[in-house]
mmCIF file of C-alpha atoms in Angstrom:
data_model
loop_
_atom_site.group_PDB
_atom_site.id
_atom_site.type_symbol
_atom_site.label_atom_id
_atom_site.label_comp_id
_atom_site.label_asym_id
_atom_site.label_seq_id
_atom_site.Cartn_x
_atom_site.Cartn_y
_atom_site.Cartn_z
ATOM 1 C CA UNK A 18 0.903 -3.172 19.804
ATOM 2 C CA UNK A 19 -2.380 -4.397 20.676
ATOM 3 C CA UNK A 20 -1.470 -8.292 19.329
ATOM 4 C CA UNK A 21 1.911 -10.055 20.391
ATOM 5 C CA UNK A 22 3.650 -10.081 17.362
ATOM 6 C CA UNK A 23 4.905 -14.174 17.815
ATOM 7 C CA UNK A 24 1.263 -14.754 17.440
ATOM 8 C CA UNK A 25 -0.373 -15.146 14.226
ATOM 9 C CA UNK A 26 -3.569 -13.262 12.749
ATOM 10 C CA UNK A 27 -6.501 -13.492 14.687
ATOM 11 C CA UNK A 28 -9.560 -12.394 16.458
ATOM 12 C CA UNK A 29 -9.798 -12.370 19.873
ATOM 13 C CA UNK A 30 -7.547 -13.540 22.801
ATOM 14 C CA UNK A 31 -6.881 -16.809 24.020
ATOM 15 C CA UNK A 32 -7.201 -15.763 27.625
ATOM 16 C CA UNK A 33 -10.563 -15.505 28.965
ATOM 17 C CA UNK A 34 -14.467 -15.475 26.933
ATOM 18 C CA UNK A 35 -13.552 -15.981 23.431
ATOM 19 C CA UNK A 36 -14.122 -12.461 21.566
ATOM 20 C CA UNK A 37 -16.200 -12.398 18.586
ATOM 21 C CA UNK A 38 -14.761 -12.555 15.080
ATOM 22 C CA UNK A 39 -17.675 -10.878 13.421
ATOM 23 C CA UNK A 40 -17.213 -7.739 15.993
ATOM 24 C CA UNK A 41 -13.518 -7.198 15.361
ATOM 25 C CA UNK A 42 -14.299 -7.242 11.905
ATOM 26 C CA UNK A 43 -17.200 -4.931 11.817
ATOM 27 C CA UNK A 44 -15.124 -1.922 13.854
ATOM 28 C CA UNK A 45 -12.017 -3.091 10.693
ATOM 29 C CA UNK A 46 -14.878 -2.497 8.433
ATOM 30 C CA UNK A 47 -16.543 0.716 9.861
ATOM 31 C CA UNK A 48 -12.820 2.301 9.973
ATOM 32 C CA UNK A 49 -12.337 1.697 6.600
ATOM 33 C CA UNK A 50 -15.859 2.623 5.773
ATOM 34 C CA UNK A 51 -15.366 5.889 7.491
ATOM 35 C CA UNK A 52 -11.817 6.823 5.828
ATOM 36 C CA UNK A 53 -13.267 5.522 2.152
ATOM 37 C CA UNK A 54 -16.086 8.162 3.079
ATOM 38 C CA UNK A 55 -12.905 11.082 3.539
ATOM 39 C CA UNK A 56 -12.933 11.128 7.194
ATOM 40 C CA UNK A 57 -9.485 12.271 8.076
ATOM 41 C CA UNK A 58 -7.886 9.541 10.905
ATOM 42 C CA UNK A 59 -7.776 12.614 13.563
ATOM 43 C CA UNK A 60 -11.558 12.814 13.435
ATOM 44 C CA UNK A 61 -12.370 9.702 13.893
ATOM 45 C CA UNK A 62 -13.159 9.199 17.458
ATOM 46 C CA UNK A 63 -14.196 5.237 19.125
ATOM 47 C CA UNK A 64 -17.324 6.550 19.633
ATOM 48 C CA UNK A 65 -18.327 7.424 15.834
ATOM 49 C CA UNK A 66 -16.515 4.031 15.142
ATOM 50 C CA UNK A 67 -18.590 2.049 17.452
ATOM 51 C CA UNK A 68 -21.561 3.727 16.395
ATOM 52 C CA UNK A 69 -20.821 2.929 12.707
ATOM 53 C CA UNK A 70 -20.125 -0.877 13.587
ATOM 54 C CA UNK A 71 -23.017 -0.852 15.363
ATOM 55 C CA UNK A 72 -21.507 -2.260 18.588
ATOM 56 C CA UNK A 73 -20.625 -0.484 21.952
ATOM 57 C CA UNK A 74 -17.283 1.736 22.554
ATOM 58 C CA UNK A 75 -15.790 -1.153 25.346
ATOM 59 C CA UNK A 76 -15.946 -3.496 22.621
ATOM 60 C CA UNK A 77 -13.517 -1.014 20.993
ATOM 61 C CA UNK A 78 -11.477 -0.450 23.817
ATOM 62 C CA UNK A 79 -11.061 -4.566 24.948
ATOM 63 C CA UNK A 80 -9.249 -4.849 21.436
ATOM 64 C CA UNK A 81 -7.356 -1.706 21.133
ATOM 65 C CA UNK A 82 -5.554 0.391 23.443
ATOM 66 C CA UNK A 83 -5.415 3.336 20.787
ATOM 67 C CA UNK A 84 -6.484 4.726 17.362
ATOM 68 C CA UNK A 85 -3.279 4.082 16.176
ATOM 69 C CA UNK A 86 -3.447 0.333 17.397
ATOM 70 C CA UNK A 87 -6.627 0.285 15.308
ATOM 71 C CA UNK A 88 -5.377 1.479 12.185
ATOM 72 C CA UNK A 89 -2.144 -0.424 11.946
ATOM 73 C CA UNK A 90 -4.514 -3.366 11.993
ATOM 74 C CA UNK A 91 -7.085 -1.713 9.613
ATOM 75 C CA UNK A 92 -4.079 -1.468 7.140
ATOM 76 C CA UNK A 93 -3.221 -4.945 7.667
ATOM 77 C CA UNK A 94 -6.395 -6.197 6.968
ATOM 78 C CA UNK A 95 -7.071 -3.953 4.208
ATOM 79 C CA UNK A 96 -3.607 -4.280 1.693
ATOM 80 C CA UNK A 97 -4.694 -6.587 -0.993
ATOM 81 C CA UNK A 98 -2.797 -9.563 -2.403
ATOM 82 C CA UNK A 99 0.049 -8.881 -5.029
ATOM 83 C CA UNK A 100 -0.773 -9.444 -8.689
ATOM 84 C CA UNK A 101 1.001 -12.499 -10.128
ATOM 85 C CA UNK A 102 3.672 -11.381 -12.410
ATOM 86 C CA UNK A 103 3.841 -12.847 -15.644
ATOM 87 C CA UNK A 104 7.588 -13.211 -16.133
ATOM 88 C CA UNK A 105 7.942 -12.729 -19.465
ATOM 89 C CA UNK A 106 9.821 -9.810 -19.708
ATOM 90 C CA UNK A 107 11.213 -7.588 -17.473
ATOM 91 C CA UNK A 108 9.100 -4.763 -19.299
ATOM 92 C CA UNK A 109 6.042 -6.782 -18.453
ATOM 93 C CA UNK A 110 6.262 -7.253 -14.909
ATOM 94 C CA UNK A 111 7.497 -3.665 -14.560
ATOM 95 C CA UNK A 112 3.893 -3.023 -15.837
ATOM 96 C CA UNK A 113 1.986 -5.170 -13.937
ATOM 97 C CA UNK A 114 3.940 -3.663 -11.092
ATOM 98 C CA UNK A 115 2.939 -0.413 -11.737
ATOM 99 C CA UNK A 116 -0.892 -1.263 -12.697
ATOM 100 C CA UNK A 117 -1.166 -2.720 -9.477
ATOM 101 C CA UNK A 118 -0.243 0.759 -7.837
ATOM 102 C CA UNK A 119 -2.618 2.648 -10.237
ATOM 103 C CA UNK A 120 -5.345 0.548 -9.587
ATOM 104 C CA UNK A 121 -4.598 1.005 -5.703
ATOM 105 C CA UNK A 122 -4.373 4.833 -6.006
ATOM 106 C CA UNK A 123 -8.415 4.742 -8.058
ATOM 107 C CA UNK A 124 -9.849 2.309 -5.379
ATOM 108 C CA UNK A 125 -11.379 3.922 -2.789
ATOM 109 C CA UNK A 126 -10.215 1.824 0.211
ATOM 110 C CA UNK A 127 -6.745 1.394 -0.839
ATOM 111 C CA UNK A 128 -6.502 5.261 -2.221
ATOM 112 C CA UNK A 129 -7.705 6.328 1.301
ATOM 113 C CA UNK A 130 -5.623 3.919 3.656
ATOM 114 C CA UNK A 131 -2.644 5.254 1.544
ATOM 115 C CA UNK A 132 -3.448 8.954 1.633
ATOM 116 C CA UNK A 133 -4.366 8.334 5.651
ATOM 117 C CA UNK A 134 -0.734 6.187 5.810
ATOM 118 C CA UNK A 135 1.074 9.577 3.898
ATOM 119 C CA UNK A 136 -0.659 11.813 6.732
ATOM 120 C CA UNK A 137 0.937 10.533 9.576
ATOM 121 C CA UNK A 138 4.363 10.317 8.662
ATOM 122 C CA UNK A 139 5.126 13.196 10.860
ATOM 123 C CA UNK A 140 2.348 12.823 13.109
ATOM 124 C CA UNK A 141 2.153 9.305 13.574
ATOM 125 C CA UNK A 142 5.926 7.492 13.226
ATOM 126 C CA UNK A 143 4.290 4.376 14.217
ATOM 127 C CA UNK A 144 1.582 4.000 11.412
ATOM 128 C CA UNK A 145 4.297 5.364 8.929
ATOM 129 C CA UNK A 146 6.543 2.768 10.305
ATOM 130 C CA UNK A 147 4.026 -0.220 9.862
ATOM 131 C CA UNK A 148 2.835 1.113 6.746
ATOM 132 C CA UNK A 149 5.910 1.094 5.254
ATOM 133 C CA UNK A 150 7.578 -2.472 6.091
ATOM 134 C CA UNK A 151 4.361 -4.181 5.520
ATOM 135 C CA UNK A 152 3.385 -2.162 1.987
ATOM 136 C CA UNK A 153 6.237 0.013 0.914
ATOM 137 C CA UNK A 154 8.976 -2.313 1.724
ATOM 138 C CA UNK A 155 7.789 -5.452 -0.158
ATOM 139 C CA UNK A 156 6.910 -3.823 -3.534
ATOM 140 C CA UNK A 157 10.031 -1.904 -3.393
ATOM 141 C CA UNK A 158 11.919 -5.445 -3.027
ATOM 142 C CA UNK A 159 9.998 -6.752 -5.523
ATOM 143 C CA UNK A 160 10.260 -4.012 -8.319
ATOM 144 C CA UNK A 161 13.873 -4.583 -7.535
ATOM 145 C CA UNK A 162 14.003 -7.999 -7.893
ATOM 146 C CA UNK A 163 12.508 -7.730 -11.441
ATOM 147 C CA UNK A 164 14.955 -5.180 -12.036
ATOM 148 C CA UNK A 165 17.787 -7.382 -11.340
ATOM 149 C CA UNK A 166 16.592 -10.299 -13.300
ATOM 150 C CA UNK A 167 16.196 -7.534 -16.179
ATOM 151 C CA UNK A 168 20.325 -6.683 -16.020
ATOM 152 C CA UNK A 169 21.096 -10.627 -16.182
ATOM 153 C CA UNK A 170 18.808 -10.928 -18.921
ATOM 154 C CA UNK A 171 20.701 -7.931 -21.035
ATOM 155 C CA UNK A 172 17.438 -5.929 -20.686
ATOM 156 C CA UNK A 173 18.758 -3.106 -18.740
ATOM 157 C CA UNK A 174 22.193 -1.387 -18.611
ATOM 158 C CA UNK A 175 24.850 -3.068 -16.438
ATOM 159 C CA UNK A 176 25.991 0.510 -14.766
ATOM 160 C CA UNK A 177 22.538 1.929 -13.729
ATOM 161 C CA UNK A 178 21.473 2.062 -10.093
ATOM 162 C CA UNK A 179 18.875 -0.199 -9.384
ATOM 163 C CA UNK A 180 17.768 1.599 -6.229
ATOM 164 C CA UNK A 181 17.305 5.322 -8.576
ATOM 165 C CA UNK A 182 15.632 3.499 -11.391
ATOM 166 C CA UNK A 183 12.844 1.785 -9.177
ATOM 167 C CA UNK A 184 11.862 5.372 -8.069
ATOM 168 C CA UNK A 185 12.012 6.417 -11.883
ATOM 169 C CA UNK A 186 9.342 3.750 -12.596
ATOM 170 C CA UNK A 187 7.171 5.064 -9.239
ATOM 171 C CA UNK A 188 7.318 8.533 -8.753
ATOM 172 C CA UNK A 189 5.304 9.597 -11.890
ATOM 173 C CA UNK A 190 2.000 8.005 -10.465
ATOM 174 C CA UNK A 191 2.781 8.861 -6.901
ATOM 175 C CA UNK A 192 2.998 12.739 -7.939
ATOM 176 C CA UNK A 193 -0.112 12.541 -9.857
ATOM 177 C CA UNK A 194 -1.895 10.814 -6.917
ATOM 178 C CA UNK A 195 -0.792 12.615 -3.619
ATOM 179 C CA UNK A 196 0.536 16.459 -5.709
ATOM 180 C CA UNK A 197 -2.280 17.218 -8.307
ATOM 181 C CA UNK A 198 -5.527 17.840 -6.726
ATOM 182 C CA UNK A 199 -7.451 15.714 -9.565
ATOM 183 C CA UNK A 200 -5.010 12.382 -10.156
ATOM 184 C CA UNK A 201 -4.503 11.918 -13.655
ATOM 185 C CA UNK A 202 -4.208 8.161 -13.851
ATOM 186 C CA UNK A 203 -5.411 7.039 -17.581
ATOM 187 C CA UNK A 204 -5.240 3.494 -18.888
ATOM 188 C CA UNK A 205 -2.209 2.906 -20.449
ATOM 189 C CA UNK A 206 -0.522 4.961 -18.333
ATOM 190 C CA UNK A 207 2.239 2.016 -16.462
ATOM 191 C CA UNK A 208 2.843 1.115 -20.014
ATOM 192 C CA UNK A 209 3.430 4.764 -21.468
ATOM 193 C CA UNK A 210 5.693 5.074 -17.829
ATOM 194 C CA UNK A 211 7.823 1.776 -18.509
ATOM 195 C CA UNK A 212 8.167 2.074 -22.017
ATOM 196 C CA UNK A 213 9.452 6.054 -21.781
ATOM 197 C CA UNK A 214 11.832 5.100 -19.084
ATOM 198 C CA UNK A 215 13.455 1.998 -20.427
ATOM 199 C CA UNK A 216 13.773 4.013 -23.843
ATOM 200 C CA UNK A 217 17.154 5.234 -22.033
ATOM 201 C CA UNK A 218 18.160 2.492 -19.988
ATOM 202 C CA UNK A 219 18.275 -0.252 -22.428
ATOM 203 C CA UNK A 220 21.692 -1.475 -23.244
ATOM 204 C CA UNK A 221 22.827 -0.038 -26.826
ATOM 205 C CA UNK A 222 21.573 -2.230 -29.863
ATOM 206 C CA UNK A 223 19.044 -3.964 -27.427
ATOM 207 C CA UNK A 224 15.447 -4.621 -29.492
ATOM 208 C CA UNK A 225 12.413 -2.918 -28.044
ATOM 209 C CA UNK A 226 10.408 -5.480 -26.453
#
């Protein structure tokens, strides 16, 4: 990778002339620019990045060995914060869970780092790879988490698996955003998701919440 991993987040190395923090961002910026604009990852070559960060292609090439290099840290910098969850419920934060994936799939940058990430899971194991433990991974662990507090709390069946419900909860916005050609992604539509699913999976006499 082009950045030991031990180190943390930065610009530049700590060997030699200090590299500049506002050109590392500006190629990060130009790659997204250029992939928010629909230009598929394979066409994107360091010159028509350099050219859209307005710096030279050896200022592309001292950072990154490769395209892929570049990406994996375009995705880095790119994946916003998580939303706090409220903790009311277990409903609730399943919500805010899934509105924070909607809202991903309508931006432009996020939609088009994740339909970029998607492309190269064959092509590209390595961007799959990094897209998943640093995005995939830690939502999945967190949908779980509320998941499990909901079973202590009596707001989910004791006997369903956790693992098959989280995908439940996911997979209707995922199909609208990477299967239909025009998503379909409506307000309301984590809370019409939730509220269908955990119709079924509520323990027997449990109130609606």
């Amino acid at each position: 990778m082009s950045r030991a991993e031990s180190r943390p987040p930065s610009y530049g190395s700590a060997r030699g002339r200090p590299r500049s923090k506002a050109v590392e961002q500006a190629i990060l910026e130009a790659v997204l620019t250029l992939l928010e604009d629909g230009v598929p990852l394979a066409d994107l070559s360091v010159e028509r990045i350099a050219r859209t960060a307005g710096v030279g292609k050896a200022a592309v090439y001292r950072r990154w060995s490769d395209k892929e290099d570049l990406f994996v840290d375009v995705m880095r910098a790119a994946e916003p914060a998580e939303r706090e969850l409220p903790g009311t419920s277990m409903r609730d934060d399943l919500v805010v869970l899934l509105e924070s994936l909607r809202q991903r799939s309508l931006a432009g940058r996020s939609s088009a780092i994740l339909h970029t990430a998607h492309a190269q899971m064959r092509s590209s194991p390595k961007i799959w790879a990094v897209y998943h433990a640093a995005v995939i991974t830690p939502r999945r662990a967190l949908g779980l988490e509320v998941l499990r507090r909901g079973r202590l709390n009596g707001e989910l069946r004791t006997d369903v698996d956790l693992e098959l419900t989280i995908d439940m909860f996911v997979a209707p916005l995922l199909i609208r955003t990477f299967v239909r050609h025009d998503p379909d992604l409506p307000d309301g539509l984590p809370e019409q998701i939730v509220d269908t699913v955990l119709h079924g999976l509520r323990p027997v006499g449990s109130p609606r919440s």
